[in-house]
XYZ file of C-alpha atoms in Angstrom:
593
model
C 42.364 -8.433 -3.986
C 40.040 -10.927 -2.319
C 39.821 -14.521 -3.476
C 36.466 -15.943 -4.564
C 34.842 -18.685 -2.498
C 31.836 -20.624 -3.771
C 28.853 -19.942 -1.453
C 28.704 -23.560 -0.271
C 27.070 -22.886 3.090
C 24.119 -21.108 1.506
C 23.794 -23.763 -1.209
C 23.852 -26.543 1.403
C 21.177 -24.797 3.460
C 18.929 -24.415 0.411
C 19.487 -27.997 -0.719
C 19.014 -29.585 2.683
C 16.343 -27.501 4.369
C 14.606 -24.986 2.094
C 14.146 -27.157 -1.002
C 15.021 -30.723 0.074
C 17.041 -31.790 -2.924
C 17.117 -35.540 -2.372
C 13.330 -35.788 -2.593
C 13.251 -33.519 -5.645
C 15.880 -35.516 -7.531
C 14.169 -38.791 -6.709
C 10.822 -37.447 -7.947
C 12.488 -36.408 -11.204
C 14.028 -39.833 -11.716
C 17.584 -38.548 -11.312
C 20.426 -40.763 -10.165
C 21.900 -37.783 -8.320
C 21.572 -37.100 -4.631
C 22.302 -34.017 -2.562
C 25.662 -35.392 -1.454
C 26.860 -35.791 -5.036
C 25.542 -32.323 -5.926
C 27.570 -30.915 -3.050
C 30.707 -32.732 -4.235
C 30.316 -31.440 -7.789
C 29.696 -27.872 -6.609
C 32.734 -28.127 -4.325
C 34.918 -29.202 -7.270
C 33.431 -26.433 -9.425
C 34.378 -23.942 -6.740
C 37.952 -25.254 -6.653
C 38.257 -25.061 -10.436
C 36.845 -21.561 -10.571
C 38.991 -20.344 -7.695
C 42.219 -21.767 -9.103
C 41.693 -21.351 -12.870
C 39.004 -18.800 -13.722
C 39.169 -16.163 -10.995
C 42.906 -15.463 -11.387
C 42.558 -14.644 -15.111
C 39.476 -12.439 -14.846
C 41.351 -9.197 -14.279
C 44.059 -10.033 -16.844
C 41.418 -10.846 -19.456
C 39.687 -7.532 -18.815
C 42.952 -5.667 -19.407
C 44.092 -7.661 -22.461
C 40.701 -7.903 -24.153
C 40.073 -9.464 -27.565
C 41.568 -8.487 -30.893
C 40.794 -9.002 -34.573
C 43.954 -9.911 -36.503
C 44.031 -10.843 -40.194
C 40.334 -11.708 -40.144
C 40.578 -13.934 -37.033
C 39.581 -13.139 -33.464
C 42.057 -13.775 -30.636
C 40.807 -14.020 -27.064
C 43.096 -13.364 -24.054
C 46.014 -15.773 -24.025
C 45.179 -17.227 -20.606
C 41.740 -18.304 -21.829
C 43.266 -21.041 -24.005
C 44.461 -23.215 -21.124
C 41.363 -22.435 -19.073
C 39.008 -23.513 -21.858
C 40.873 -26.775 -22.459
C 40.761 -27.545 -18.738
C 37.059 -26.634 -18.606
C 36.201 -29.045 -21.405
C 38.494 -31.827 -20.162
C 36.749 -31.595 -16.791
C 33.407 -32.327 -18.460
C 31.894 -29.078 -17.254
C 30.446 -28.191 -20.660
C 27.998 -31.102 -20.730
C 26.754 -31.517 -17.165
C 23.045 -31.544 -17.903
C 23.192 -32.558 -21.573
C 21.847 -35.981 -22.629
C 24.127 -38.967 -22.349
C 23.021 -40.025 -25.848
C 25.255 -37.295 -27.289
C 28.090 -37.486 -24.761
C 26.700 -35.405 -21.910
C 26.283 -36.439 -18.298
C 22.498 -36.154 -18.096
C 22.487 -34.355 -14.739
C 19.922 -31.910 -13.393
C 19.128 -28.259 -14.079
C 19.641 -27.545 -10.390
C 23.238 -28.736 -10.555
C 24.024 -26.872 -13.761
C 22.466 -23.688 -12.340
C 24.680 -23.866 -9.262
C 27.868 -24.488 -11.237
C 27.038 -21.806 -13.820
C 26.687 -19.264 -11.008
C 30.235 -20.121 -9.993
C 31.627 -19.718 -13.539
C 29.936 -16.345 -14.030
C 30.984 -15.115 -10.581
C 34.646 -15.773 -11.273
C 34.866 -14.849 -14.920
C 31.713 -13.732 -16.765
C 33.554 -13.076 -20.027
C 34.860 -16.642 -20.089
C 31.543 -18.193 -19.015
C 29.596 -16.504 -21.803
C 31.077 -18.892 -24.364
C 29.700 -21.984 -22.621
C 26.420 -20.172 -21.898
C 25.726 -19.510 -25.596
C 26.804 -23.021 -26.531
C 24.383 -24.455 -23.987
C 21.546 -22.442 -25.522
C 22.442 -23.677 -29.002
C 22.471 -27.267 -27.734
C 19.036 -26.846 -26.154
C 17.637 -25.470 -29.412
C 19.086 -28.239 -31.558
C 17.856 -30.895 -29.140
C 14.334 -29.478 -29.347
C 14.036 -28.731 -33.051
C 16.792 -30.139 -35.293
C 16.294 -33.265 -37.392
C 18.076 -36.466 -36.250
C 20.868 -36.218 -38.812
C 21.754 -32.657 -37.841
C 21.646 -33.568 -34.157
C 24.024 -36.486 -34.723
C 26.395 -34.289 -36.707
C 26.557 -31.292 -34.362
C 25.578 -32.185 -30.810
C 28.417 -34.496 -29.691
C 31.089 -31.894 -30.454
C 29.075 -29.003 -29.049
C 28.508 -30.924 -25.832
C 32.168 -31.887 -25.534
C 33.176 -28.262 -26.119
C 35.227 -29.097 -29.219
C 32.842 -26.722 -31.022
C 30.891 -23.770 -29.678
C 27.555 -22.193 -30.570
C 26.153 -18.689 -31.058
C 22.829 -16.887 -31.388
C 22.458 -14.535 -34.378
C 19.345 -12.364 -34.191
C 20.207 -8.667 -34.152
C 20.906 -6.613 -37.273
C 21.750 -2.918 -37.689
C 18.080 -2.095 -38.409
C 16.533 -4.938 -36.403
C 17.184 -4.848 -32.675
C 14.243 -5.778 -30.489
C 12.006 -5.549 -33.584
C 12.905 -8.871 -35.167
C 10.139 -8.467 -37.720
C 12.600 -6.161 -39.507
C 15.239 -8.904 -40.034
C 16.553 -8.793 -43.616
C 19.068 -11.671 -43.701
C 18.092 -13.948 -46.599
C 18.073 -17.735 -47.036
C 17.930 -19.120 -50.575
C 17.153 -22.858 -50.995
C 19.820 -24.935 -52.766
C 19.342 -28.126 -54.753
C 21.011 -30.309 -52.101
C 18.569 -29.236 -49.376
C 20.859 -26.690 -47.755
C 20.410 -22.910 -47.933
C 22.575 -19.979 -48.977
C 22.527 -17.427 -46.149
C 23.389 -13.768 -46.766
C 23.197 -10.776 -44.446
C 24.834 -9.057 -41.514
C 24.351 -9.708 -37.792
C 25.669 -7.527 -34.978
C 26.363 -7.913 -31.241
C 27.168 -11.621 -31.646
C 28.761 -12.941 -28.453
C 31.718 -15.206 -29.280
C 30.803 -14.853 -32.957
C 34.418 -15.678 -33.697
C 37.304 -16.799 -31.473
C 40.259 -19.168 -31.315
C 39.152 -21.426 -28.452
C 37.415 -24.148 -30.490
C 37.882 -25.807 -33.867
C 34.438 -24.854 -35.187
C 31.563 -22.505 -34.379
C 27.917 -23.319 -35.107
C 25.912 -20.154 -35.682
C 22.140 -20.290 -35.215
C 20.865 -17.618 -37.586
C 17.437 -16.080 -38.128
C 16.812 -15.453 -41.826
C 13.966 -15.021 -44.290
C 13.084 -17.373 -47.166
C 12.134 -15.856 -50.555
C 8.453 -16.840 -50.251
C 8.147 -16.086 -46.528
C 5.339 -13.897 -45.213
C 6.257 -10.432 -43.996
C 7.123 -9.752 -40.371
C 8.202 -12.046 -37.576
C 6.025 -14.893 -38.893
C 8.283 -15.160 -41.931
C 11.525 -15.998 -40.144
C 13.254 -19.365 -40.227
C 16.205 -20.659 -38.218
C 19.388 -22.076 -39.719
C 22.555 -23.718 -38.389
C 25.530 -22.165 -40.170
C 28.946 -23.674 -39.333
C 32.161 -21.659 -39.515
C 33.728 -24.691 -41.204
C 31.621 -27.100 -43.229
C 31.397 -30.612 -41.823
C 32.184 -33.628 -43.993
C 30.049 -36.762 -43.955
C 32.616 -38.515 -41.739
C 32.465 -35.684 -39.173
C 35.778 -34.095 -40.091
C 36.023 -30.405 -40.896
C 35.936 -29.312 -44.501
C 36.188 -25.969 -46.260
C 35.753 -22.596 -44.597
C 32.144 -21.419 -44.894
C 31.332 -17.945 -46.208
C 30.869 -16.427 -42.755
C 33.323 -13.931 -41.298
C 33.803 -11.527 -38.418
C 34.303 -8.049 -39.884
C 34.649 -6.073 -36.649
C 34.731 -6.333 -32.867
C 32.805 -3.929 -30.651
C 34.649 -1.760 -28.105
C 32.567 -2.094 -24.957
C 32.074 -0.733 -21.464
C 32.635 -4.152 -19.899
C 33.082 -7.897 -20.506
C 36.195 -6.964 -22.496
C 37.471 -10.552 -22.684
C 34.306 -11.719 -24.458
C 34.394 -10.971 -28.206
C 31.249 -9.211 -29.435
C 31.360 -9.562 -33.205
C 29.875 -8.088 -36.348
C 29.238 -11.154 -38.520
C 28.910 -11.122 -42.293
C 27.163 -14.102 -43.883
C 27.464 -14.655 -47.605
C 29.798 -11.911 -48.734
C 30.701 -14.102 -51.740
C 28.623 -17.142 -52.734
C 26.461 -17.287 -49.617
C 27.087 -19.093 -46.358
C 25.778 -22.650 -46.344
C 23.193 -23.282 -43.651
C 20.802 -26.035 -42.604
C 17.194 -25.552 -41.542
C 16.470 -26.055 -37.832
C 12.802 -26.753 -37.167
C 10.014 -25.818 -39.543
C 10.062 -23.198 -42.273
C 8.759 -19.814 -41.057
C 8.801 -21.058 -37.452
C 12.262 -19.677 -36.723
C 11.301 -17.137 -34.103
C 9.338 -19.729 -32.150
C 12.310 -22.088 -32.323
C 14.802 -19.361 -31.449
C 12.805 -18.572 -28.320
C 13.990 -21.928 -26.961
C 17.495 -20.501 -27.016
C 16.310 -17.059 -25.948
C 14.574 -18.355 -22.823
C 17.619 -20.471 -22.035
C 19.762 -17.372 -22.341
C 17.389 -15.235 -20.259
C 17.533 -17.731 -17.416
C 21.320 -17.833 -17.661
C 21.691 -14.043 -17.778
C 19.555 -13.799 -14.648
C 21.914 -16.303 -13.044
C 24.798 -14.188 -14.293
C 23.313 -11.204 -12.446
C 23.286 -13.243 -9.242
C 26.837 -14.429 -9.882
C 28.463 -11.032 -10.468
C 26.545 -9.711 -7.464
C 28.000 -12.478 -5.273
C 31.550 -11.756 -6.454
C 31.147 -8.010 -5.921
C 29.681 -8.636 -2.467
C 32.508 -10.943 -1.411
C 35.088 -8.385 -2.501
C 33.254 -5.551 -0.714
C 33.068 -7.558 2.531
C 36.779 -8.317 2.308
C 37.571 -4.619 1.889
C 35.208 -3.552 4.689
C 36.967 -5.960 7.043
C 40.393 -4.588 6.100
C 39.844 -0.849 5.740
C 40.318 1.296 8.862
C 38.835 4.760 8.470
C 37.211 7.286 10.811
C 35.608 7.049 14.218
C 32.746 4.552 14.379
C 29.421 6.184 15.277
C 28.447 5.239 18.839
C 31.831 3.722 19.684
C 34.550 5.410 21.743
C 37.693 3.784 20.404
C 39.217 4.683 17.066
C 40.760 2.059 14.816
C 37.762 -0.080 13.902
C 37.278 -1.172 10.306
C 34.533 0.330 8.148
C 32.524 -2.879 8.605
C 31.325 -1.240 11.849
C 29.986 1.909 10.114
C 26.150 1.778 10.052
C 25.844 2.789 6.398
C 28.447 0.281 5.252
C 26.520 -2.415 7.113
C 23.314 -1.196 5.450
C 24.862 -1.527 2.000
C 26.337 -4.947 2.695
C 23.057 -6.245 4.120
C 21.174 -4.868 1.123
C 23.565 -6.767 -1.105
C 23.444 -9.981 0.908
C 19.662 -10.081 1.391
C 19.054 -9.585 -2.334
C 21.657 -12.216 -3.239
C 20.115 -14.773 -0.883
C 16.658 -14.095 -2.338
C 17.969 -14.458 -5.885
C 19.859 -17.681 -5.248
C 16.810 -19.280 -3.650
C 14.522 -18.162 -6.468
C 17.001 -19.377 -9.084
C 17.112 -22.795 -7.407
C 13.305 -22.879 -7.217
C 12.990 -22.142 -10.954
C 15.669 -24.681 -11.871
C 13.771 -27.336 -9.891
C 10.664 -26.560 -11.932
C 12.792 -26.900 -15.070
C 13.839 -30.364 -13.908
C 10.177 -31.261 -13.429
C 9.219 -29.890 -16.831
C 11.705 -32.279 -18.481
C 11.212 -35.301 -16.205
C 9.400 -38.447 -17.302
C 6.571 -37.872 -14.863
C 2.897 -37.040 -15.086
C 1.985 -34.798 -18.052
C 0.036 -32.494 -15.742
C 3.052 -32.064 -13.458
C 5.244 -31.239 -16.437
C 2.693 -28.742 -17.746
C 2.370 -26.965 -14.409
C 6.138 -26.809 -14.011
C 6.557 -25.425 -17.530
C 3.933 -22.727 -16.932
C 5.566 -21.701 -13.654
C 8.956 -21.427 -15.368
C 7.490 -19.340 -18.185
C 5.906 -16.960 -15.677
C 9.095 -16.492 -13.667
C 11.711 -16.313 -16.461
C 11.126 -12.570 -17.113
C 11.227 -11.939 -13.356
C 14.517 -13.796 -13.063
C 16.073 -12.089 -16.049
C 14.749 -8.609 -15.310
C 14.847 -8.418 -11.508
C 18.121 -10.303 -11.024
C 19.960 -8.109 -13.500
C 18.494 -4.888 -12.096
C 19.637 -6.085 -8.681
C 23.110 -6.566 -10.130
C 23.175 -2.857 -11.010
C 22.349 -1.935 -7.410
C 24.734 -4.439 -5.862
C 27.779 -3.673 -7.996
C 27.060 0.054 -7.492
C 27.035 -0.425 -3.725
C 30.218 -2.494 -3.934
C 32.015 0.448 -5.524
C 30.537 2.710 -2.835
C 31.859 0.472 -0.037
C 35.323 0.887 -1.519
C 34.862 4.663 -1.595
C 37.423 6.430 -3.779
C 39.352 3.194 -4.192
C 36.313 1.699 -5.912
C 36.818 4.151 -8.765
C 40.366 2.903 -9.253
C 40.567 -0.009 -11.691
C 43.310 -1.848 -9.808
C 40.993 -2.717 -6.918
C 38.696 -4.718 -9.234
C 35.406 -3.270 -7.927
C 34.926 -1.158 -11.041
C 35.112 -4.219 -13.302
C 32.085 -5.820 -11.650
C 30.182 -2.561 -12.133
C 31.182 -2.373 -15.813
C 30.604 -6.055 -16.536
C 27.161 -6.034 -14.913
C 25.910 -3.096 -16.948
C 25.147 -5.180 -20.039
C 22.998 -7.663 -18.126
C 19.834 -5.560 -18.214
C 20.269 -5.070 -21.969
C 21.279 -8.218 -23.822
C 18.833 -11.090 -24.337
C 16.030 -8.529 -24.008
C 16.089 -5.299 -22.017
C 14.289 -4.932 -18.703
C 11.422 -3.252 -20.563
C 11.096 -6.279 -22.853
C 11.014 -8.609 -19.834
C 8.429 -6.359 -18.189
C 6.249 -6.260 -21.297
C 6.471 -10.052 -21.539
C 5.479 -10.452 -17.884
C 2.578 -8.062 -18.333
C 1.316 -9.013 -21.784
C 2.006 -12.714 -22.315
C 2.211 -13.847 -18.702
C -0.560 -11.826 -17.037
C -3.040 -10.254 -19.442
C -3.176 -13.153 -21.901
C -4.586 -15.663 -19.368
C -6.445 -13.016 -17.340
C -4.013 -13.373 -14.450
C -4.543 -17.107 -13.914
C -0.872 -18.054 -13.520
C 0.135 -14.859 -11.753
C -2.829 -15.092 -9.380
C -2.171 -18.754 -8.653
C 1.429 -18.090 -7.639
C 0.407 -15.073 -5.583
C -2.081 -17.235 -3.690
C 0.741 -19.640 -2.802
C 2.894 -16.786 -1.525
C 0.040 -15.412 0.544
C -0.523 -18.832 2.126
C 3.102 -18.815 3.274
C 2.680 -15.298 4.660
C -0.284 -16.421 6.755
C 1.520 -19.547 7.937
C 4.475 -17.431 9.087
C 2.130 -15.224 11.094
C 0.889 -18.292 12.944
C 4.392 -19.490 13.752
C 7.140 -18.376 16.091
C 7.423 -14.754 17.170
C 10.521 -14.309 14.974
C 8.466 -14.970 11.839
C 5.236 -13.092 12.630
C 6.372 -9.596 11.705
C 7.886 -10.873 8.479
C 4.675 -12.724 7.621
C 2.630 -9.564 8.177
C 4.903 -7.535 5.884
C 4.759 -10.222 3.235
C 0.962 -10.383 3.339
C 0.698 -6.597 3.022
C 2.967 -6.765 -0.045
C 0.768 -9.520 -1.526
C -2.241 -7.223 -1.120
C -0.412 -4.518 -3.084
C 0.552 -6.971 -5.834
C -3.023 -8.287 -6.018
C -4.307 -4.731 -6.400
C -1.799 -4.094 -9.193
C -2.819 -7.273 -11.041
C -6.508 -6.382 -10.717
C -5.880 -2.853 -12.018
C -3.891 -4.150 -15.001
C -6.573 -6.712 -15.853
C -9.263 -4.017 -15.660
C -7.390 -1.438 -17.775
C -4.983 -3.434 -19.947
C -7.325 -3.841 -22.910
C -8.870 -0.372 -23.001
C -5.685 1.509 -22.087
C -2.686 -0.548 -23.248
C -0.308 2.454 -23.127
C -1.289 3.150 -19.553
C -0.814 -0.483 -18.568
C 2.582 -0.725 -20.233
C 3.703 2.550 -18.668
C 3.712 0.621 -15.404
C 5.226 -2.590 -16.769
C 8.732 -2.021 -15.360
C 7.257 -1.223 -11.939
C 5.125 -4.377 -12.236
C 8.217 -6.497 -12.870
C 10.011 -4.827 -9.947
C 7.007 -5.470 -7.710
C 6.919 -9.139 -8.701
C 10.643 -9.480 -8.067
C 10.368 -7.752 -4.712
C 7.507 -9.993 -3.559
C 9.098 -13.155 -4.973
C 12.322 -12.295 -3.149
C 10.374 -11.927 0.095
C 8.668 -15.257 -0.626
C 12.115 -16.848 -0.803
C 13.179 -15.178 2.438
C 9.992 -16.489 4.032
C 10.883 -20.023 2.975
C 14.438 -19.548 4.210
C 13.206 -18.163 7.529
C 10.784 -21.033 8.043
C 13.538 -23.574 7.328
C 16.048 -21.794 9.596
C 13.626 -21.611 12.524
C 12.570 -25.205 11.913
C 16.039 -26.523 12.698
C 17.779 -26.003 9.375
C 20.262 -23.603 10.981
C 21.651 -23.136 14.468
C 23.399 -20.422 16.441
C 24.847 -17.489 14.543
C 23.764 -18.972 11.207
C 20.129 -18.898 12.325
C 20.568 -15.383 13.708
C 22.034 -14.269 10.370
C 19.107 -15.756 8.415
C 16.622 -13.944 10.665
C 18.513 -10.666 10.361
C 18.736 -10.935 6.569
C 15.013 -11.640 6.239
C 14.157 -8.799 8.607
C 16.397 -6.390 6.710
C 14.733 -7.393 3.438
C 11.299 -6.756 4.948
C 12.301 -3.417 6.503
C 14.320 -1.958 3.636
C 13.179 -3.613 0.405
C 9.731 -5.140 0.771
C 8.311 -1.867 2.093
C 8.605 -0.431 -1.431
C 5.772 -2.696 -2.607
C 3.157 -0.067 -1.847
C 4.990 2.605 -3.809
C 5.395 0.305 -6.796
C 1.671 -0.474 -6.726
C 0.932 3.262 -6.749
C 3.252 3.798 -9.740
C 1.443 1.012 -11.637
C -2.112 2.045 -10.835
C -1.813 5.815 -10.641
C 1.302 6.782 -12.555
C 0.271 6.033 -16.134
C -1.153 9.470 -16.939
C 2.047 11.291 -16.011
C 4.079 9.179 -18.452
C 2.140 10.453 -21.460
C 1.354 13.827 -19.890
C 4.668 15.438 -20.792
C 4.500 17.375 -24.096
C 6.650 15.845 -26.830
C 7.965 19.262 -27.842
C 9.404 20.084 -24.408
C 12.021 17.359 -23.950
C 14.957 19.677 -24.663
C 13.773 22.622 -22.544
């Protein structure tokens, strides 16, 4: 099986030439520079290659188990988690005030890609903890922050997100978990939550569950939810652990993939009620939880990129090794399948999508840095709005790409891809959840359409599209190598503009028709945004950022994206603007005939 290598060359190109990182970090008031970022990413790659990648396959085979009411993760995860925490990886971007290193979102995004590429089941624990930290930082009172954050940031404790219930999936208004006020200011939490990632495990001494629940006097629906921090073990005033709280894992799910990550059914308050502490304001729980949700959606998008990169690397390794058949157009037998035209097509489809995703992920993480920097309020506002617009694109489009890329990786392997021992099937299985958890692709698409486009009458979407179109026109005025790409990109912008205009004109009077095209709208945005990134990469490569074969490869990747992926923009626009009637045109009584 191939060994993972962190994509340092691509990261260095992005950081030096596409999005000059030194200037960005200086503008954000960071003490980092691009050289230090490179050093940290290099060390992350070494750690992942030596510690995380080798136990990925073993963890998938061993899985997790529930024994005597306690969850056991794969044995090899114990050493890996201790080494991860001792290396300080858990708190890279967290505030120094609570023991973190206070580094940038860009750096944490790059390292998190590496963790998820090598071992997504392992990396999910830190991912959920990071989301819990972000939520507590934003909404918890000072005493609760002081009690919980240092140990969450160090990795001594971990965090979870508890939203879903058996009768409340995407419809969180149906949440029934109760929170009863107690005389000491805490709350007694009772109810059941399902699909809780790392809801219980034996890696850390304590687990802090962030739980959505309903107070007795709360209004009905989503507006009546509050958020509570519920520790597995109660915490004494001196910070030591006290009695076991009334929260227990009652079952583990048996899943298609990510077998080494425990997905738990959690019971709160089977006896006296689990003790919890309010986070944020009463009845503002869903708003507060969306801090963690958006954090998770960004990270799951990054996870889609990561698994895609690992699957691609493995597929390239196999294509270079496997000798099979006579190569079309070549006389001699004995060449590897890397020379077969269709294998090259699949690998280029994988690579061009991955390069677009990594660039877009870096772009969004830079805006996240700006949104949190001590700069001008207007700059922070603009950065925050850009992030909010692109989060559903990153989550939805990246994870849909992961389905295509891991599928093609299995196809490159041929029959051997269907055999578990080669490892290709695990990427395919692990990636399948990405379009589902933290909000399905349809939920991301509805968010992009409803909250991010219709609500402001296309102001944010139109503003970004104008920026992309400016790049397309600039490319057409540049070197011959960029003109054809610029023309394709501008044509795609015209299609996206037409789709936005149609949705704005029909969204209010025909909401079902507009939402029938929401998934196509998200795909169109992802496709155009990916081309935007390739345009930026192409401009930087031709401007001296790359030389020789590296420049040739960047041009070829951009051209492939334009010829094979961007050309679908017109079809997606047609599906959005003309396909709504056919969605509701099928008789409800005929589905089974």
